[in-house]
PDB file of C-alpha atoms in Angstrom:
ATOM      1  CA  MET A 933      39.609  -2.433 -77.100  1.00 63.00           C
ATOM      2  CA  ALA A 934      39.716  -4.631 -80.374  1.00 60.00           C
ATOM      3  CA  ASN A 935      36.788  -3.853 -81.517  1.00 64.00           C
ATOM      4  CA  ALA A 936      37.556   0.170 -81.614  1.00 63.00           C
ATOM      5  CA  LEU A 937      40.689  -0.460 -83.306  1.00 66.00           C
ATOM      6  CA  SER A 938      39.463  -3.107 -86.038  1.00 65.00           C
ATOM      7  CA  ASN A 939      37.810  -0.728 -88.330  1.00 69.00           C
ATOM      8  CA  LEU A 940      40.666   1.936 -88.500  1.00 73.00           C
ATOM      9  CA  GLU A 941      43.615   1.626 -91.014  1.00 77.00           C
ATOM     10  CA  PRO A 942      46.931   0.168 -90.185  1.00 80.00           C
ATOM     11  CA  GLU A 943      48.588   3.420 -91.231  1.00 86.00           C
ATOM     12  CA  MET A 944      46.139   5.832 -89.964  1.00 87.00           C
ATOM     13  CA  LEU A 945      46.444   3.647 -86.648  1.00 85.00           C
ATOM     14  CA  ALA A 946      50.438   4.010 -86.475  1.00 89.00           C
ATOM     15  CA  ARG A 947      50.109   7.599 -86.981  1.00 91.00           C
ATOM     16  CA  ALA A 948      47.764   8.117 -84.424  1.00 92.00           C
ATOM     17  CA  VAL A 949      49.144   6.273 -82.039  1.00 91.00           C
ATOM     18  CA  ASP A 950      52.684   8.139 -82.839  1.00 94.00           C
ATOM     19  CA  PHE A 951      50.786  11.370 -81.134  1.00 93.00           C
ATOM     20  CA  LEU A 952      49.542   9.613 -77.749  1.00 94.00           C
ATOM     21  CA  TYR A 953      52.814   8.133 -77.229  1.00 95.00           C
ATOM     22  CA  LEU A 954      54.062  11.465 -77.140  1.00 94.00           C
ATOM     23  CA  SER A 955      51.075  12.727 -75.151  1.00 95.00           C
ATOM     24  CA  GLU A 956      51.602  10.130 -72.560  1.00 96.00           C
ATOM     25  CA  THR A 957      54.868  10.636 -72.382  1.00 96.00           C
ATOM     26  CA  ARG A 958      54.651  14.741 -71.450  1.00 95.00           C
ATOM     27  CA  SER A 959      51.744  14.403 -69.489  1.00 96.00           C
ATOM     28  CA  THR A 960      53.279  11.410 -67.103  1.00 96.00           C
ATOM     29  CA  TYR A 961      55.915  14.005 -66.782  1.00 96.00           C
ATOM     30  CA  ASN A 962      53.699  17.585 -66.602  1.00 96.00           C
ATOM     31  CA  ILE A 963      52.138  15.644 -63.571  1.00 96.00           C
ATOM     32  CA  GLU A 964      55.362  16.005 -61.871  1.00 94.00           C
ATOM     33  CA  ASP A 965      55.458  19.216 -62.488  1.00 92.00           C
ATOM     34  CA  GLU A 966      58.835  18.353 -64.571  1.00 91.00           C
ATOM     35  CA  ILE A 967      59.483  18.943 -68.259  1.00 88.00           C
ATOM     36  CA  PRO A 968      61.892  16.367 -69.429  1.00 88.00           C
ATOM     37  CA  ASP A 969      64.880  17.183 -72.029  1.00 88.00           C
ATOM     38  CA  ASN A 970      64.651  15.522 -75.924  1.00 90.00           C
ATOM     39  CA  ASN A 971      66.846  12.624 -74.135  1.00 91.00           C
ATOM     40  CA  ARG A 972      65.008  11.616 -71.361  1.00 91.00           C
ATOM     41  CA  SER A 973      61.422  11.832 -73.701  1.00 93.00           C
ATOM     42  CA  ALA A 974      63.128   9.446 -76.260  1.00 94.00           C
ATOM     43  CA  LYS A 975      64.007   7.276 -73.224  1.00 94.00           C
ATOM     44  CA  PHE A 976      60.971   7.062 -72.070  1.00 95.00           C
ATOM     45  CA  ARG A 977      58.563   6.835 -75.050  1.00 95.00           C
ATOM     46  CA  ARG A 978      61.236   3.628 -75.668  1.00 95.00           C
ATOM     47  CA  LEU A 979      60.565   2.235 -72.426  1.00 96.00           C
ATOM     48  CA  LEU A 980      56.798   2.993 -73.330  1.00 96.00           C
ATOM     49  CA  GLU A 981      57.017   0.534 -76.335  1.00 95.00           C
ATOM     50  CA  GLN A 982      58.791  -2.321 -74.280  1.00 95.00           C
ATOM     51  CA  ALA A 983      55.957  -2.578 -72.144  1.00 96.00           C
ATOM     52  CA  GLY A 984      54.215  -5.963 -71.979  1.00 95.00           C
ATOM     53  CA  GLU A 985      57.439  -7.757 -72.940  1.00 94.00           C
ATOM     54  CA  PRO A 986      56.851 -11.042 -70.626  1.00 93.00           C
ATOM     55  CA  GLY A 987      57.886 -11.994 -66.847  1.00 92.00           C
ATOM     56  CA  ALA A 988      57.223 -11.314 -63.450  1.00 92.00           C
ATOM     57  CA  LEU A 989      57.495  -8.147 -61.761  1.00 96.00           C
ATOM     58  CA  SER A 990      61.053  -8.064 -59.644  1.00 97.00           C
ATOM     59  CA  GLU A 991      63.260  -5.519 -58.454  1.00 98.00           C
ATOM     60  CA  GLU A 992      65.806  -6.104 -60.958  1.00 98.00           C
ATOM     61  CA  GLN A 993      63.113  -5.007 -63.902  1.00 97.00           C
ATOM     62  CA  LEU A 994      62.174  -2.008 -61.815  1.00 98.00           C
ATOM     63  CA  VAL A 995      65.642  -1.090 -60.973  1.00 98.00           C
ATOM     64  CA  GLN A 996      66.076  -1.568 -65.071  1.00 97.00           C
ATOM     65  CA  TRP A 997      62.665   0.677 -65.630  1.00 97.00           C
ATOM     66  CA  GLN A 998      63.865   3.581 -62.904  1.00 97.00           C
ATOM     67  CA  SER A 999      67.302   4.074 -64.624  1.00 96.00           C
ATOM     68  CA  GLN A1000      65.243   5.243 -67.766  1.00 95.00           C
ATOM     69  CA  ILE A1001      62.475   7.412 -66.236  1.00 94.00           C
ATOM     70  CA  VAL A1002      64.813   9.537 -63.649  1.00 94.00           C
ATOM     71  CA  GLY A1003      67.436  12.052 -64.517  1.00 91.00           C
ATOM     72  CA  PRO A1004      71.476  10.163 -64.326  1.00 92.00           C
ATOM     73  CA  LEU A1005      71.960  11.479 -60.381  1.00 94.00           C
ATOM     74  CA  SER A1006      69.087  10.079 -59.281  1.00 95.00           C
ATOM     75  CA  ILE A1007      69.366   6.198 -60.677  1.00 97.00           C
ATOM     76  CA  GLU A1008      69.368   3.651 -57.766  1.00 98.00           C
ATOM     77  CA  ALA A1009      70.858   0.294 -57.731  1.00 97.00           C
ATOM     78  CA  SER A1010      67.845  -1.267 -55.432  1.00 98.00           C
ATOM     79  CA  TYR A1011      64.958  -0.544 -53.347  1.00 98.00           C
ATOM     80  CA  ARG A1012      65.692   1.767 -51.112  1.00 98.00           C
ATOM     81  CA  ASN A1013      67.309   1.188 -47.837  1.00 97.00           C
ATOM     82  CA  SER A1014      66.246   4.580 -45.910  1.00 96.00           C
ATOM     83  CA  GLN A1015      62.525   6.315 -44.781  1.00 97.00           C
ATOM     84  CA  ASN A1016      61.824   8.592 -47.017  1.00 96.00           C
ATOM     85  CA  TRP A1017      58.798  11.099 -47.027  1.00 95.00           C
ATOM     86  CA  LEU A1018      56.668  13.658 -49.504  1.00 94.00           C
ATOM     87  CA  SER A1019      56.280  16.939 -48.855  1.00 89.00           C
ATOM     88  CA  ARG A1020      54.544  19.791 -50.531  1.00 79.00           C
ATOM     89  CA  PRO A1021      57.216  22.250 -52.110  1.00 70.00           C
ATOM     90  CA  GLY A1022      57.035  25.704 -50.291  1.00 59.00           C
ATOM     91  CA  GLY A1023      59.515  28.913 -50.036  1.00 46.00           C
ATOM     92  CA  ARG A1024      59.723  28.005 -46.272  1.00 54.00           C
ATOM     93  CA  LEU A1025      60.563  24.833 -44.552  1.00 59.00           C
ATOM     94  CA  ARG A1026      57.736  23.447 -43.449  1.00 69.00           C
ATOM     95  CA  ASN A1027      59.072  20.193 -41.812  1.00 84.00           C
ATOM     96  CA  ILE A1028      55.178  18.394 -42.182  1.00 90.00           C
ATOM     97  CA  ALA A1029      55.722  15.215 -44.404  1.00 93.00           C
ATOM     98  CA  ASP A1030      52.576  14.653 -46.294  1.00 94.00           C
ATOM     99  CA  PHE A1031      53.152  11.023 -46.751  1.00 97.00           C
ATOM    100  CA  ILE A1032      55.271   8.959 -45.156  1.00 97.00           C
ATOM    101  CA  PRO A1033      55.792   5.550 -46.880  1.00 98.00           C
ATOM    102  CA  PRO A1034      56.160   2.800 -45.289  1.00 98.00           C
ATOM    103  CA  PRO A1035      60.126   1.941 -43.598  1.00 98.00           C
ATOM    104  CA  PRO A1036      62.170  -0.206 -45.433  1.00 98.00           C
ATOM    105  CA  THR A1037      62.187  -3.029 -43.671  1.00 98.00           C
ATOM    106  CA  LEU A1038      58.802  -3.741 -45.175  1.00 98.00           C
ATOM    107  CA  VAL A1039      59.041  -2.771 -49.124  1.00 98.00           C
ATOM    108  CA  ASP A1040      60.171  -6.149 -50.302  1.00 98.00           C
ATOM    109  CA  SER A1041      57.637  -8.148 -49.195  1.00 98.00           C
ATOM    110  CA  MET A1042      55.056  -5.375 -50.160  1.00 98.00           C
ATOM    111  CA  MET A1043      56.547  -5.116 -53.411  1.00 98.00           C
ATOM    112  CA  ASP A1044      56.644  -8.985 -53.496  1.00 98.00           C
ATOM    113  CA  SER A1045      52.888  -8.556 -53.280  1.00 97.00           C
ATOM    114  CA  VAL A1046      52.592  -5.899 -56.024  1.00 98.00           C
ATOM    115  CA  ALA A1047      54.108  -8.235 -58.088  1.00 97.00           C
ATOM    116  CA  GLU A1048      52.037 -10.880 -57.289  1.00 96.00           C
ATOM    117  CA  VAL A1049      48.860  -8.540 -58.200  1.00 96.00           C
ATOM    118  CA  ALA A1050      49.882  -7.382 -61.474  1.00 96.00           C
ATOM    119  CA  ALA A1051      50.525 -11.036 -62.518  1.00 95.00           C
ATOM    120  CA  LEU A1052      46.985 -12.040 -61.810  1.00 95.00           C
ATOM    121  CA  ALA A1053      46.201 -10.267 -64.905  1.00 93.00           C
ATOM    122  CA  ALA A1054      47.998 -12.419 -67.173  1.00 83.00           C
ATOM    123  CA  GLY A1055      47.374 -15.134 -65.271  1.00 77.00           C
ATOM    124  CA  ARG A1056      43.603 -14.569 -66.074  1.00 74.00           C
ATOM    125  CA  GLY A1057      42.433 -14.316 -62.293  1.00 83.00           C
ATOM    126  CA  LEU A1058      41.908 -11.175 -62.682  1.00 93.00           C
ATOM    127  CA  HIS A1059      40.524  -8.771 -65.231  1.00 95.00           C
ATOM    128  CA  PRO A1060      43.372  -6.879 -66.426  1.00 96.00           C
ATOM    129  CA  VAL A1061      42.528  -3.262 -65.737  1.00 97.00           C
ATOM    130  CA  LEU A1062      41.752  -4.086 -61.931  1.00 97.00           C
ATOM    131  CA  ALA A1063      45.341  -5.675 -61.769  1.00 97.00           C
ATOM    132  CA  ALA A1064      46.538  -2.944 -63.019  1.00 97.00           C
ATOM    133  CA  ALA A1065      45.457  -0.319 -61.053  1.00 98.00           C
ATOM    134  CA  CYS A1066      45.661  -2.357 -57.804  1.00 97.00           C
ATOM    135  CA  SER A1067      49.388  -2.986 -58.178  1.00 98.00           C
ATOM    136  CA  SER A1068      50.052   0.187 -59.871  1.00 98.00           C
ATOM    137  CA  PHE A1069      48.889   1.881 -57.161  1.00 98.00           C
ATOM    138  CA  GLY A1070      50.141  -0.388 -54.939  1.00 98.00           C
ATOM    139  CA  LEU A1071      53.416   0.504 -56.285  1.00 98.00           C
ATOM    140  CA  VAL A1072      53.075   4.495 -55.705  1.00 98.00           C
ATOM    141  CA  TYR A1073      51.660   3.936 -52.258  1.00 98.00           C
ATOM    142  CA  VAL A1074      54.934   1.402 -51.249  1.00 98.00           C
ATOM    143  CA  HIS A1075      57.350   4.014 -52.763  1.00 98.00           C
ATOM    144  CA  PRO A1076      59.943   1.333 -53.084  1.00 98.00           C
ATOM    145  CA  PHE A1077      62.471   4.094 -54.604  1.00 98.00           C
ATOM    146  CA  LEU A1078      63.698   7.545 -53.443  1.00 97.00           C
ATOM    147  CA  ASP A1079      63.020   9.214 -57.154  1.00 96.00           C
ATOM    148  CA  GLY A1080      60.834   7.818 -60.181  1.00 96.00           C
ATOM    149  CA  ASN A1081      57.856   6.666 -58.189  1.00 97.00           C
ATOM    150  CA  GLY A1082      55.116   8.323 -59.688  1.00 97.00           C
ATOM    151  CA  ARG A1083      56.069   7.669 -63.527  1.00 97.00           C
ATOM    152  CA  LEU A1084      56.793   4.320 -62.395  1.00 98.00           C
ATOM    153  CA  HIS A1085      53.209   3.625 -61.188  1.00 98.00           C
ATOM    154  CA  ARG A1086      51.676   4.702 -64.532  1.00 98.00           C
ATOM    155  CA  PHE A1087      53.884   3.115 -66.603  1.00 98.00           C
ATOM    156  CA  LEU A1088      53.054  -0.136 -64.745  1.00 98.00           C
ATOM    157  CA  LEU A1089      49.441   0.419 -65.594  1.00 98.00           C
ATOM    158  CA  HIS A1090      50.290   0.410 -69.136  1.00 97.00           C
ATOM    159  CA  HIS A1091      52.544  -2.626 -68.709  1.00 97.00           C
ATOM    160  CA  VAL A1092      50.340  -4.132 -66.883  1.00 97.00           C
ATOM    161  CA  LEU A1093      47.571  -3.948 -69.809  1.00 96.00           C
ATOM    162  CA  ARG A1094      50.036  -4.827 -72.597  1.00 96.00           C
ATOM    163  CA  GLN A1095      50.845  -7.744 -71.051  1.00 95.00           C
ATOM    164  CA  ALA A1096      48.181  -9.282 -70.382  1.00 94.00           C
ATOM    165  CA  GLY A1097      46.575  -8.598 -73.987  1.00 92.00           C
ATOM    166  CA  PHE A1098      44.073  -6.017 -72.992  1.00 93.00           C
ATOM    167  CA  THR A1099      46.148  -3.550 -74.840  1.00 93.00           C
ATOM    168  CA  PRO A1100      47.421  -4.294 -78.508  1.00 90.00           C
ATOM    169  CA  ALA A1101      50.876  -4.637 -78.918  1.00 87.00           C
ATOM    170  CA  GLY A1102      52.675  -1.118 -80.657  1.00 88.00           C
ATOM    171  CA  VAL A1103      49.136   0.462 -78.994  1.00 91.00           C
ATOM    172  CA  VAL A1104      49.218   2.831 -75.874  1.00 94.00           C
ATOM    173  CA  LEU A1105      46.550   4.478 -73.987  1.00 95.00           C
ATOM    174  CA  PRO A1106      47.321   7.811 -73.182  1.00 96.00           C
ATOM    175  CA  LEU A1107      46.520   7.569 -69.588  1.00 97.00           C
ATOM    176  CA  SER A1108      48.763  10.302 -67.778  1.00 97.00           C
ATOM    177  CA  ALA A1109      46.992  12.516 -69.979  1.00 95.00           C
ATOM    178  CA  ARG A1110      43.517  11.844 -68.911  1.00 96.00           C
ATOM    179  CA  MET A1111      44.661  11.685 -65.164  1.00 97.00           C
ATOM    180  CA  LEU A1112      46.248  15.128 -65.643  1.00 96.00           C
ATOM    181  CA  LYS A1113      42.325  16.487 -67.145  1.00 94.00           C
ATOM    182  CA  ASP A1114      41.303  15.370 -63.633  1.00 96.00           C
ATOM    183  CA  LEU A1115      44.432  16.043 -61.490  1.00 96.00           C
ATOM    184  CA  PRO A1116      41.849  17.098 -58.390  1.00 97.00           C
ATOM    185  CA  ARG A1117      40.705  13.396 -58.861  1.00 97.00           C
ATOM    186  CA  TYR A1118      44.006  12.216 -58.818  1.00 98.00           C
ATOM    187  CA  SER A1119      45.466  13.651 -56.438  1.00 97.00           C
ATOM    188  CA  ALA A1120      42.543  12.941 -53.778  1.00 97.00           C
ATOM    189  CA  LEU A1121      42.669   8.885 -54.396  1.00 97.00           C
ATOM    190  CA  LEU A1122      46.573   9.395 -53.546  1.00 97.00           C
ATOM    191  CA  LYS A1123      45.917  11.448 -50.603  1.00 97.00           C
ATOM    192  CA  SER A1124      42.582   9.270 -49.412  1.00 97.00           C
ATOM    193  CA  TYR A1125      45.923   6.452 -48.566  1.00 97.00           C
ATOM    194  CA  SER A1126      48.838   8.624 -47.494  1.00 97.00           C
ATOM    195  CA  ARG A1127      46.847  11.228 -45.503  1.00 96.00           C
ATOM    196  CA  PRO A1128      45.135   8.859 -42.643  1.00 97.00           C
ATOM    197  CA  ARG A1129      48.283   6.917 -42.246  1.00 97.00           C
ATOM    198  CA  THR A1130      50.767   9.836 -42.017  1.00 97.00           C
ATOM    199  CA  GLU A1131      48.132  11.079 -39.515  1.00 96.00           C
ATOM    200  CA  LEU A1132      48.723   8.262 -37.290  1.00 97.00           C
ATOM    201  CA  LEU A1133      52.884   8.667 -37.284  1.00 98.00           C
ATOM    202  CA  ASP A1134      54.864  10.563 -34.763  1.00 97.00           C
ATOM    203  CA  TYR A1135      57.937  11.923 -36.471  1.00 97.00           C
ATOM    204  CA  LEU A1136      60.379  14.688 -36.480  1.00 95.00           C
ATOM    205  CA  LEU A1137      61.544  16.126 -40.212  1.00 92.00           C
ATOM    206  CA  ASP A1138      63.951  18.452 -40.608  1.00 89.00           C
ATOM    207  CA  ALA A1139      63.857  19.569 -43.702  1.00 78.00           C
ATOM    208  CA  GLU A1140      67.255  21.969 -44.237  1.00 82.00           C
ATOM    209  CA  SER A1141      68.893  18.299 -43.415  1.00 84.00           C
ATOM    210  CA  ALA A1142      67.001  16.353 -45.094  1.00 86.00           C
ATOM    211  CA  THR A1143      66.228  14.217 -42.512  1.00 91.00           C
ATOM    212  CA  ILE A1144      63.655  12.189 -40.833  1.00 95.00           C
ATOM    213  CA  LEU A1145      63.080  10.257 -37.631  1.00 96.00           C
ATOM    214  CA  VAL A1146      59.991   8.576 -37.132  1.00 97.00           C
ATOM    215  CA  ARG A1147      59.612   7.664 -33.540  1.00 97.00           C
ATOM    216  CA  SER A1148      56.020   5.580 -33.285  1.00 96.00           C
ATOM    217  CA  PRO A1149      55.788   2.268 -34.927  1.00 97.00           C
ATOM    218  CA  GLN A1150      54.648   1.481 -38.559  1.00 97.00           C
ATOM    219  CA  PRO A1151      53.514  -1.999 -38.421  1.00 97.00           C
ATOM    220  CA  ALA A1152      52.818  -3.770 -41.586  1.00 96.00           C
ATOM    221  CA  TRP A1153      49.249  -3.676 -41.066  1.00 96.00           C
ATOM    222  CA  LEU A1154      49.052   0.011 -41.191  1.00 97.00           C
ATOM    223  CA  TYR A1155      50.441  -0.232 -44.468  1.00 97.00           C
ATOM    224  CA  ALA A1156      49.680  -3.546 -46.420  1.00 94.00           C
ATOM    225  CA  TYR A1157      45.596  -2.771 -46.922  1.00 94.00           C
ATOM    226  CA  PHE A1158      43.427  -0.310 -48.541  1.00 95.00           C
ATOM    227  CA  ASP A1159      40.352  -0.140 -50.591  1.00 96.00           C
ATOM    228  CA  ALA A1160      41.324  -0.316 -53.897  1.00 97.00           C
ATOM    229  CA  THR A1161      37.243   0.313 -55.646  1.00 97.00           C
ATOM    230  CA  GLU A1162      37.566   3.846 -56.056  1.00 98.00           C
ATOM    231  CA  MET A1163      41.476   3.297 -57.829  1.00 98.00           C
ATOM    232  CA  CYS A1164      39.815   0.975 -60.310  1.00 98.00           C
ATOM    233  CA  GLU A1165      36.931   3.225 -60.865  1.00 98.00           C
ATOM    234  CA  PHE A1166      38.822   5.906 -61.685  1.00 98.00           C
ATOM    235  CA  ILE A1167      41.371   3.905 -64.129  1.00 98.00           C
ATOM    236  CA  LEU A1168      38.954   1.990 -65.794  1.00 97.00           C
ATOM    237  CA  GLU A1169      36.919   5.346 -66.953  1.00 98.00           C
ATOM    238  CA  CYS A1170      40.544   6.575 -68.559  1.00 97.00           C
ATOM    239  CA  VAL A1171      40.656   3.208 -69.622  1.00 96.00           C
ATOM    240  CA  LYS A1172      37.202   3.848 -71.497  1.00 94.00           C
ATOM    241  CA  LEU A1173      37.856   7.514 -72.458  1.00 95.00           C
ATOM    242  CA  CYS A1174      41.195   6.782 -73.915  1.00 94.00           C
ATOM    243  CA  VAL A1175      39.558   4.261 -76.187  1.00 89.00           C
ATOM    244  CA  GLU A1176      36.307   5.760 -76.763  1.00 88.00           C
ATOM    245  CA  GLU A1177      37.607   9.772 -77.277  1.00 90.00           C
ATOM    246  CA  ASP A1178      41.383   9.810 -77.103  1.00 92.00           C
ATOM    247  CA  LEU A1179      42.338   7.292 -79.441  1.00 88.00           C
ATOM    248  CA  LEU A1180      39.470   8.168 -82.287  1.00 87.00           C
ATOM    249  CA  ASP A1181      39.583  12.045 -81.463  1.00 91.00           C
ATOM    250  CA  GLU A1182      43.418  11.625 -83.185  1.00 92.00           C
ATOM    251  CA  VAL A1183      41.929   9.338 -86.201  1.00 91.00           C
ATOM    252  CA  ALA A1184      39.237  12.667 -87.032  1.00 90.00           C
ATOM    253  CA  TYR A1185      42.383  15.042 -86.371  1.00 95.00           C
ATOM    254  CA  LEU A1186      44.390  13.319 -88.662  1.00 95.00           C
ATOM    255  CA  ARG A1187      41.572  12.432 -91.447  1.00 94.00           C
ATOM    256  CA  ALA A1188      40.565  16.289 -91.550  1.00 96.00           C
ATOM    257  CA  HIS A1189      44.183  17.265 -91.615  1.00 96.00           C
ATOM    258  CA  ASP A1190      45.028  14.701 -94.625  1.00 96.00           C
ATOM    259  CA  LEU A1191      41.901  16.634 -96.619  1.00 96.00           C
ATOM    260  CA  THR A1192      43.125  19.903 -95.487  1.00 97.00           C
ATOM    261  CA  VAL A1193      46.604  19.029 -96.773  1.00 96.00           C
ATOM    262  CA  ARG A1194      44.758  17.678-100.360  1.00 95.00           C
ATOM    263  CA  GLU A1195      42.457  20.928-100.731  1.00 95.00           C
ATOM    264  CA  LEU A1196      45.309  23.548 -99.969  1.00 95.00           C
ATOM    265  CA  GLY A1197      47.425  21.968-102.481  1.00 91.00           C
ATOM    266  CA  ASN A1198      45.534  22.471-105.217  1.00 92.00           C
ATOM    267  CA  TRP A1199      46.678  26.003-104.840  1.00 94.00           C
ATOM    268  CA  LEU A1200      49.072  26.712-102.354  1.00 92.00           C
ATOM    269  CA  ASP A1201      52.949  26.406-103.008  1.00 90.00           C
ATOM    270  CA  MET A1202      54.115  25.738 -99.741  1.00 91.00           C
ATOM    271  CA  ARG A1203      56.783  22.782 -98.413  1.00 93.00           C
ATOM    272  CA  GLN A1204      54.991  19.819 -96.688  1.00 92.00           C
ATOM    273  CA  SER A1205      56.849  20.760 -93.627  1.00 93.00           C
ATOM    274  CA  GLN A1206      55.598  24.700 -93.444  1.00 93.00           C
ATOM    275  CA  LEU A1207      51.842  23.651 -94.583  1.00 95.00           C
ATOM    276  CA  ASN A1208      51.629  21.316 -91.517  1.00 94.00           C
ATOM    277  CA  THR A1209      53.100  23.668 -89.140  1.00 95.00           C
ATOM    278  CA  LEU A1210      50.149  26.241 -90.198  1.00 96.00           C
ATOM    279  CA  ILE A1211      47.510  24.138 -90.149  1.00 96.00           C
ATOM    280  CA  ASP A1212      48.064  23.035 -86.868  1.00 96.00           C
ATOM    281  CA  VAL A1213      48.245  26.304 -85.759  1.00 96.00           C
ATOM    282  CA  ILE A1214      45.244  27.628 -87.103  1.00 97.00           C
ATOM    283  CA  VAL A1215      43.586  24.728 -85.634  1.00 96.00           C
ATOM    284  CA  GLN A1216      45.006  25.268 -82.015  1.00 94.00           C
ATOM    285  CA  GLY A1217      43.313  29.288 -82.800  1.00 95.00           C
ATOM    286  CA  HIS A1218      40.215  26.919 -83.568  1.00 94.00           C
ATOM    287  CA  GLY A1219      40.412  28.027 -87.045  1.00 96.00           C
ATOM    288  CA  LYS A1220      42.006  31.429 -86.748  1.00 96.00           C
ATOM    289  CA  LEU A1221      45.455  32.680 -87.614  1.00 96.00           C
ATOM    290  CA  SER A1222      46.701  34.635 -84.109  1.00 93.00           C
ATOM    291  CA  ARG A1223      48.420  38.103 -84.945  1.00 92.00           C
ATOM    292  CA  ASN A1224      51.456  36.597 -82.758  1.00 93.00           C
ATOM    293  CA  LYS A1225      51.158  33.498 -85.447  1.00 93.00           C
ATOM    294  CA  ARG A1226      50.973  35.500 -88.638  1.00 92.00           C
ATOM    295  CA  LYS A1227      54.800  35.189 -89.451  1.00 92.00           C
ATOM    296  CA  LEU A1228      54.624  31.884 -90.399  1.00 91.00           C
ATOM    297  CA  ALA A1229      52.357  32.789 -93.265  1.00 92.00           C
ATOM    298  CA  GLU A1230      54.273  36.239 -94.076  1.00 90.00           C
ATOM    299  CA  ARG A1231      54.639  35.260 -97.517  1.00 91.00           C
ATOM    300  CA  LEU A1232      50.895  34.746 -98.319  1.00 94.00           C
ATOM    301  CA  SER A1233      48.711  37.915 -98.430  1.00 94.00           C
ATOM    302  CA  ASP A1234      45.606  38.425 -96.106  1.00 95.00           C
ATOM    303  CA  ALA A1235      43.486  37.183 -98.650  1.00 96.00           C
ATOM    304  CA  GLU A1236      45.188  33.613 -98.863  1.00 95.00           C
ATOM    305  CA  VAL A1237      45.098  33.362 -95.009  1.00 96.00           C
ATOM    306  CA  GLU A1238      41.541  34.173 -95.296  1.00 96.00           C
ATOM    307  CA  ARG A1239      40.869  31.390 -97.683  1.00 96.00           C
ATOM    308  CA  MET A1240      43.308  28.720 -95.631  1.00 96.00           C
ATOM    309  CA  GLU A1241      41.707  29.605 -92.200  1.00 97.00           C
ATOM    310  CA  ALA A1242      37.829  28.976 -94.722  1.00 97.00           C
ATOM    311  CA  THR A1243      39.492  25.274 -95.550  1.00 97.00           C
ATOM    312  CA  VAL A1244      40.804  24.589 -92.183  1.00 97.00           C
ATOM    313  CA  ASN A1245      37.033  25.128 -90.694  1.00 97.00           C
ATOM    314  CA  SER A1246      35.333  24.012 -93.151  1.00 97.00           C
ATOM    315  CA  ARG A1247      37.196  20.412 -92.603  1.00 96.00           C
ATOM    316  CA  PHE A1248      37.830  20.561 -89.154  1.00 96.00           C
ATOM    317  CA  ALA A1249      33.959  21.912 -88.153  1.00 95.00           C
ATOM    318  CA  GLU A1250      33.018  18.621 -86.500  1.00 91.00           C
ATOM    319  CA  TYR A1251      36.477  18.661 -84.830  1.00 92.00           C
ATOM    320  CA  PHE A1252      35.617  22.126 -84.252  1.00 92.00           C
ATOM    321  CA  GLU A1253      32.647  21.355 -82.044  1.00 89.00           C
ATOM    322  CA  ARG A1254      33.609  18.493 -80.574  1.00 86.00           C
ATOM    323  CA  HIS A1255      36.534  21.262 -79.171  1.00 85.00           C
ATOM    324  CA  ALA A1256      34.665  23.735 -78.595  1.00 81.00           C
ATOM    325  CA  PRO A1257      36.093  26.440 -75.946  1.00 74.00           C
TER     326      PRO A1257
END
């Protein structure tokens, strides 16, 4: 990680990281099919910036994080004291649980174990990526809250990696963006734990009244042990791609963008903000300004737009090659 950052100018790295914070914030909510408002996005951004602060993982800490992630009506003061479940959304009441997490009586002890695994990274007892993967997936499998568990699980990855010194202070890896790109694999990892355990349970679910009765025992051994090999491999791949592709790709984008601005500024009289927007839109169109976006350059002639496009295509040639449709 340090080697990948050592050759980057501090100002360029700061600009790239700023975009990666935005990408991570949007992606972790997109995985939940949510679009946060500006206030919630800003709160999650601040939370990401604070990841890695010293201290053991505790209920108090997780409660505080959960309050920053969910909406005001979903804030909880402690771990859950009722049985929760996950069920795929649908137009009709399915009365089928896709995952029934551990009962509330097991949450405290299992979360203590999650904290112990997370601490292994800072204590150098386990590689940071392995500790982050095991503790974060452990958290989402316990599902200690009624809401926000998925986002907490992905945030915990950042916290453990930065606390262990793996991710430098101020730098964020767009792990959720990587998960979003490989969502079927990520979902399969979650189901590899949830499905076999839920299939062993006898329960009565009434979606209309939002109640569940689990009629069979839910022993600790059913939930407390799982093979984390595939989870660790997945997170390790995500980390590798974030460092080797995403971070460097954003730096390449910024370098090409700066060169384009400098070249266009030699002949084009336009506000900096409008010019930045036009360049970004042309890049999004893979070198072309679409008809729908033509109004952004309504004061420019067709010849001037073509000249802009030619400049963008020249400066972003390598970028376009890596991002071919």
